[in-house]
Amino acid sequence: RSGCKRRSQKSAEERPMLVQEGGWRWSQSSELVVQVQLRDEEKPHKCFGCTKSFTWRCHLLRHQRIHTDERPYQCGECGKSFTQNSTLIHHQKRIHSRERPHECGECGMSFRLRSQLIQHQKTHTGERPYECGECGKSFRWSSSLIQHQNI
């Protein structure tokens, strides 16, 4: 765990808007005071492995995993480890999820990632955005252009 506790999420209706500064709205004036102090003060938690510093100790501890190679969050399916729980969750959704929420309106194929759908849609539009500067030939995929240039 990173040591930081998350605030409970409340809907906009549950949060009274008392104070506004610089485009931000705060439900309590004490929150604004804390935020202004954080913005204006030095970052007291310094990393000894590099030059970074942090306002919150828990952010420093999370950052230091870069230097220690500590990866406490492990995927139960493939064993890959991560420094942050959020990265593990992202990995599980992206790699191991069976969900395919992005559907092509043209042919009905579905994909796990929106970027995969966008790439697939080029097969229907005939779009070839990757052009060779040498000969002018264009390609649907950047990898095809790179392969062409290496020949």
PDB file of N, CA and C in Angstrom, residues 75-127:
ATOM      1  N   CYS A  75       0.088  -9.705 -10.364  1.00  0.00           N
ATOM      2  CA  CYS A  75      -1.052 -10.213 -11.121  1.00  0.00           C
ATOM      3  C   CYS A  75      -1.219 -11.698 -10.815  1.00  0.00           C
ATOM      4  N   GLY A  76      -2.419 -12.084 -10.439  1.00  0.00           N
ATOM      5  CA  GLY A  76      -2.706 -13.473 -10.116  1.00  0.00           C
ATOM      6  C   GLY A  76      -2.736 -14.383 -11.331  1.00  0.00           C
ATOM      7  N   GLU A  77      -2.906 -13.801 -12.523  1.00  0.00           N
ATOM      8  CA  GLU A  77      -2.994 -14.623 -13.735  1.00  0.00           C
ATOM      9  C   GLU A  77      -1.640 -14.912 -14.371  1.00  0.00           C
ATOM     10  N   CYS A  78      -0.784 -13.895 -14.458  1.00  0.00           N
ATOM     11  CA  CYS A  78       0.489 -14.100 -15.164  1.00  0.00           C
ATOM     12  C   CYS A  78       1.717 -13.913 -14.281  1.00  0.00           C
ATOM     13  N   GLY A  79       1.535 -13.402 -13.063  1.00  0.00           N
ATOM     14  CA  GLY A  79       2.656 -13.237 -12.148  1.00  0.00           C
ATOM     15  C   GLY A  79       3.434 -11.948 -12.293  1.00  0.00           C
ATOM     16  N   LYS A  80       3.104 -11.116 -13.277  1.00  0.00           N
ATOM     17  CA  LYS A  80       3.809  -9.850 -13.460  1.00  0.00           C
ATOM     18  C   LYS A  80       3.532  -8.950 -12.254  1.00  0.00           C
ATOM     19  N   SER A  81       4.557  -8.205 -11.808  1.00  0.00           N
ATOM     20  CA  SER A  81       4.427  -7.364 -10.618  1.00  0.00           C
ATOM     21  C   SER A  81       4.515  -5.890 -10.977  1.00  0.00           C
ATOM     22  N   PHE A  82       3.909  -5.060 -10.112  1.00  0.00           N
ATOM     23  CA  PHE A  82       3.812  -3.627 -10.373  1.00  0.00           C
ATOM     24  C   PHE A  82       4.091  -2.836  -9.103  1.00  0.00           C
ATOM     25  N   THR A  83       4.523  -1.588  -9.282  1.00  0.00           N
ATOM     26  CA  THR A  83       4.812  -0.724  -8.140  1.00  0.00           C
ATOM     27  C   THR A  83       3.546  -0.119  -7.548  1.00  0.00           C
ATOM     28  N   GLN A  84       2.486  -0.010  -8.351  1.00  0.00           N
ATOM     29  CA  GLN A  84       1.242   0.597  -7.877  1.00  0.00           C
ATOM     30  C   GLN A  84       0.055  -0.311  -8.168  1.00  0.00           C
ATOM     31  N   ASN A  85      -0.915  -0.302  -7.259  1.00  0.00           N
ATOM     32  CA  ASN A  85      -2.118  -1.103  -7.443  1.00  0.00           C
ATOM     33  C   ASN A  85      -2.892  -0.652  -8.678  1.00  0.00           C
ATOM     34  N   SER A  86      -2.915   0.646  -8.935  1.00  0.00           N
ATOM     35  CA  SER A  86      -3.655   1.157 -10.094  1.00  0.00           C
ATOM     36  C   SER A  86      -3.063   0.621 -11.402  1.00  0.00           C
ATOM     37  N   THR A  87      -1.752   0.436 -11.446  1.00  0.00           N
ATOM     38  CA  THR A  87      -1.108  -0.112 -12.637  1.00  0.00           C
ATOM     39  C   THR A  87      -1.461  -1.585 -12.811  1.00  0.00           C
ATOM     40  N   LEU A  88      -1.548  -2.315 -11.697  1.00  0.00           N
ATOM     41  CA  LEU A  88      -1.977  -3.719 -11.749  1.00  0.00           C
ATOM     42  C   LEU A  88      -3.398  -3.818 -12.295  1.00  0.00           C
ATOM     43  N   ILE A  89      -4.295  -2.978 -11.805  1.00  0.00           N
ATOM     44  CA  ILE A  89      -5.691  -2.998 -12.264  1.00  0.00           C
ATOM     45  C   ILE A  89      -5.762  -2.693 -13.753  1.00  0.00           C
ATOM     46  N   HIS A  90      -5.004  -1.688 -14.204  1.00  0.00           N
ATOM     47  CA  HIS A  90      -4.965  -1.337 -15.628  1.00  0.00           C
ATOM     48  C   HIS A  90      -4.454  -2.530 -16.448  1.00  0.00           C
ATOM     49  N   HIS A  91      -3.410  -3.192 -15.973  1.00  0.00           N
ATOM     50  CA  HIS A  91      -2.849  -4.373 -16.645  1.00  0.00           C
ATOM     51  C   HIS A  91      -3.899  -5.470 -16.765  1.00  0.00           C
ATOM     52  N   GLN A  92      -4.595  -5.744 -15.673  1.00  0.00           N
ATOM     53  CA  GLN A  92      -5.591  -6.820 -15.679  1.00  0.00           C
ATOM     54  C   GLN A  92      -6.715  -6.529 -16.668  1.00  0.00           C
ATOM     55  N   LYS A  93      -7.156  -5.278 -16.717  1.00  0.00           N
ATOM     56  CA  LYS A  93      -8.223  -4.910 -17.662  1.00  0.00           C
ATOM     57  C   LYS A  93      -7.727  -5.014 -19.098  1.00  0.00           C
ATOM     58  N   ARG A  94      -6.512  -4.554 -19.328  1.00  0.00           N
ATOM     59  CA  ARG A  94      -5.991  -4.484 -20.694  1.00  0.00           C
ATOM     60  C   ARG A  94      -5.554  -5.844 -21.233  1.00  0.00           C
ATOM     61  N   ILE A  95      -4.932  -6.648 -20.396  1.00  0.00           N
ATOM     62  CA  ILE A  95      -4.334  -7.899 -20.860  1.00  0.00           C
ATOM     63  C   ILE A  95      -5.240  -9.108 -20.638  1.00  0.00           C
ATOM     64  N   HIS A  96      -5.852  -9.198 -19.480  1.00  0.00           N
ATOM     65  CA  HIS A  96      -6.564 -10.426 -19.124  1.00  0.00           C
ATOM     66  C   HIS A  96      -8.085 -10.351 -19.251  1.00  0.00           C
ATOM     67  N   SER A  97      -8.628  -9.178 -19.424  1.00  0.00           N
ATOM     68  CA  SER A  97     -10.084  -9.045 -19.499  1.00  0.00           C
ATOM     69  C   SER A  97     -10.625  -9.671 -20.779  1.00  0.00           C
ATOM     70  N   ARG A  98     -11.751 -10.306 -20.663  1.00  0.00           N
ATOM     71  CA  ARG A  98     -12.419 -10.895 -21.830  1.00  0.00           C
ATOM     72  C   ARG A  98     -13.410  -9.901 -22.447  1.00  0.00           C
ATOM     73  N   GLU A  99     -13.595  -8.784 -21.762  1.00  0.00           N
ATOM     74  CA  GLU A  99     -14.528  -7.774 -22.268  1.00  0.00           C
ATOM     75  C   GLU A  99     -13.982  -7.140 -23.536  1.00  0.00           C
ATOM     76  N   ARG A 100     -14.872  -6.878 -24.456  1.00  0.00           N
ATOM     77  CA  ARG A 100     -14.517  -6.193 -25.701  1.00  0.00           C
ATOM     78  C   ARG A 100     -15.578  -5.120 -25.948  1.00  0.00           C
ATOM     79  N   PRO A 101     -15.464  -4.007 -25.226  1.00  0.00           N
ATOM     80  CA  PRO A 101     -16.524  -3.001 -25.266  1.00  0.00           C
ATOM     81  C   PRO A 101     -16.525  -2.091 -26.492  1.00  0.00           C
ATOM     82  N   HIS A 102     -15.467  -2.129 -27.296  1.00  0.00           N
ATOM     83  CA  HIS A 102     -15.354  -1.214 -28.435  1.00  0.00           C
ATOM     84  C   HIS A 102     -15.711  -1.957 -29.719  1.00  0.00           C
ATOM     85  N   GLU A 103     -16.907  -1.667 -30.231  1.00  0.00           N
ATOM     86  CA  GLU A 103     -17.419  -2.404 -31.392  1.00  0.00           C
ATOM     87  C   GLU A 103     -17.383  -1.556 -32.653  1.00  0.00           C
ATOM     88  N   CYS A 104     -16.974  -2.173 -33.745  1.00  0.00           N
ATOM     89  CA  CYS A 104     -16.934  -1.514 -35.044  1.00  0.00           C
ATOM     90  C   CYS A 104     -18.360  -1.424 -35.582  1.00  0.00           C
ATOM     91  N   GLY A 105     -18.797  -0.228 -35.910  1.00  0.00           N
ATOM     92  CA  GLY A 105     -20.134  -0.029 -36.456  1.00  0.00           C
ATOM     93  C   GLY A 105     -20.286  -0.554 -37.871  1.00  0.00           C
ATOM     94  N   GLU A 106     -19.175  -0.768 -38.534  1.00  0.00           N
ATOM     95  CA  GLU A 106     -19.185  -1.226 -39.924  1.00  0.00           C
ATOM     96  C   GLU A 106     -19.365  -2.741 -40.035  1.00  0.00           C
ATOM     97  N   CYS A 107     -18.592  -3.497 -39.253  1.00  0.00           N
ATOM     98  CA  CYS A 107     -18.612  -4.959 -39.413  1.00  0.00           C
ATOM     99  C   CYS A 107     -18.971  -5.725 -38.143  1.00  0.00           C
ATOM    100  N   GLY A 108     -19.065  -5.035 -37.012  1.00  0.00           N
ATOM    101  CA  GLY A 108     -19.452  -5.700 -35.770  1.00  0.00           C
ATOM    102  C   GLY A 108     -18.321  -6.311 -34.967  1.00  0.00           C
ATOM    103  N   MET A 109     -17.093  -6.272 -35.478  1.00  0.00           N
ATOM    104  CA  MET A 109     -15.966  -6.792 -34.688  1.00  0.00           C
ATOM    105  C   MET A 109     -15.817  -5.940 -33.437  1.00  0.00           C
ATOM    106  N   SER A 110     -15.396  -6.563 -32.342  1.00  0.00           N
ATOM    107  CA  SER A 110     -15.214  -5.800 -31.107  1.00  0.00           C
ATOM    108  C   SER A 110     -13.794  -5.976 -30.581  1.00  0.00           C
ATOM    109  N   PHE A 111     -13.364  -4.982 -29.810  1.00  0.00           N
ATOM    110  CA  PHE A 111     -11.983  -4.906 -29.355  1.00  0.00           C
ATOM    111  C   PHE A 111     -11.927  -4.513 -27.888  1.00  0.00           C
ATOM    112  N   ARG A 112     -10.850  -4.927 -27.221  1.00  0.00           N
ATOM    113  CA  ARG A 112     -10.655  -4.562 -25.814  1.00  0.00           C
ATOM    114  C   ARG A 112     -10.304  -3.092 -25.681  1.00  0.00           C
ATOM    115  N   LEU A 113      -9.489  -2.585 -26.595  1.00  0.00           N
ATOM    116  CA  LEU A 113      -8.996  -1.214 -26.499  1.00  0.00           C
ATOM    117  C   LEU A 113      -9.571  -0.347 -27.611  1.00  0.00           C
ATOM    118  N   ARG A 114      -9.849   0.899 -27.280  1.00  0.00           N
ATOM    119  CA  ARG A 114     -10.360   1.851 -28.271  1.00  0.00           C
ATOM    120  C   ARG A 114      -9.334   2.053 -29.387  1.00  0.00           C
ATOM    121  N   SER A 115      -8.059   2.064 -29.017  1.00  0.00           N
ATOM    122  CA  SER A 115      -7.002   2.247 -30.021  1.00  0.00           C
ATOM    123  C   SER A 115      -7.000   1.107 -31.039  1.00  0.00           C
ATOM    124  N   GLN A 116      -7.342  -0.110 -30.595  1.00  0.00           N
ATOM    125  CA  GLN A 116      -7.422  -1.240 -31.521  1.00  0.00           C
ATOM    126  C   GLN A 116      -8.577  -1.045 -32.497  1.00  0.00           C
ATOM    127  N   LEU A 117      -9.697  -0.527 -32.010  1.00  0.00           N
ATOM    128  CA  LEU A 117     -10.845  -0.249 -32.879  1.00  0.00           C
ATOM    129  C   LEU A 117     -10.475   0.800 -33.921  1.00  0.00           C
ATOM    130  N   ILE A 118      -9.818   1.856 -33.492  1.00  0.00           N
ATOM    131  CA  ILE A 118      -9.427   2.933 -34.414  1.00  0.00           C
ATOM    132  C   ILE A 118      -8.500   2.391 -35.502  1.00  0.00           C
ATOM    133  N   GLN A 119      -7.548   1.556 -35.112  1.00  0.00           N
ATOM    134  CA  GLN A 119      -6.656   0.940 -36.102  1.00  0.00           C
ATOM    135  C   GLN A 119      -7.452   0.062 -37.061  1.00  0.00           C
ATOM    136  N   HIS A 120      -8.384  -0.729 -36.533  1.00  0.00           N
ATOM    137  CA  HIS A 120      -9.203  -1.623 -37.354  1.00  0.00           C
ATOM    138  C   HIS A 120     -10.045  -0.835 -38.360  1.00  0.00           C
ATOM    139  N   GLN A 121     -10.596   0.293 -37.932  1.00  0.00           N
ATOM    140  CA  GLN A 121     -11.482   1.072 -38.803  1.00  0.00           C
ATOM    141  C   GLN A 121     -10.774   1.550 -40.063  1.00  0.00           C
ATOM    142  N   LYS A 122      -9.469   1.629 -40.037  1.00  0.00           N
ATOM    143  CA  LYS A 122      -8.716   2.020 -41.231  1.00  0.00           C
ATOM    144  C   LYS A 122      -8.888   0.998 -42.348  1.00  0.00           C
ATOM    145  N   THR A 123      -9.211  -0.247 -41.996  1.00  0.00           N
ATOM    146  CA  THR A 123      -9.432  -1.258 -43.032  1.00  0.00           C
ATOM    147  C   THR A 123     -10.699  -0.951 -43.823  1.00  0.00           C
ATOM    148  N   HIS A 124     -11.655  -0.265 -43.213  1.00  0.00           N
ATOM    149  CA  HIS A 124     -12.900   0.090 -43.896  1.00  0.00           C
ATOM    150  C   HIS A 124     -12.785   1.407 -44.664  1.00  0.00           C
ATOM    151  N   THR A 125     -12.039   2.352 -44.113  1.00  0.00           N
ATOM    152  CA  THR A 125     -11.952   3.681 -44.732  1.00  0.00           C
ATOM    153  C   THR A 125     -10.897   3.741 -45.827  1.00  0.00           C
ATOM    154  N   GLY A 126      -9.959   2.806 -45.796  1.00  0.00           N
ATOM    155  CA  GLY A 126      -8.867   2.839 -46.766  1.00  0.00           C
ATOM    156  C   GLY A 126      -7.810   3.869 -46.414  1.00  0.00           C
ATOM    157  N   GLU A 127      -7.921   4.461 -45.228  1.00  0.00           N
ATOM    158  CA  GLU A 127      -6.977   5.484 -44.797  1.00  0.00           C
ATOM    159  C   GLU A 127      -5.566   4.906 -44.722  1.00  0.00           C
TER     160      GLU A 127
END
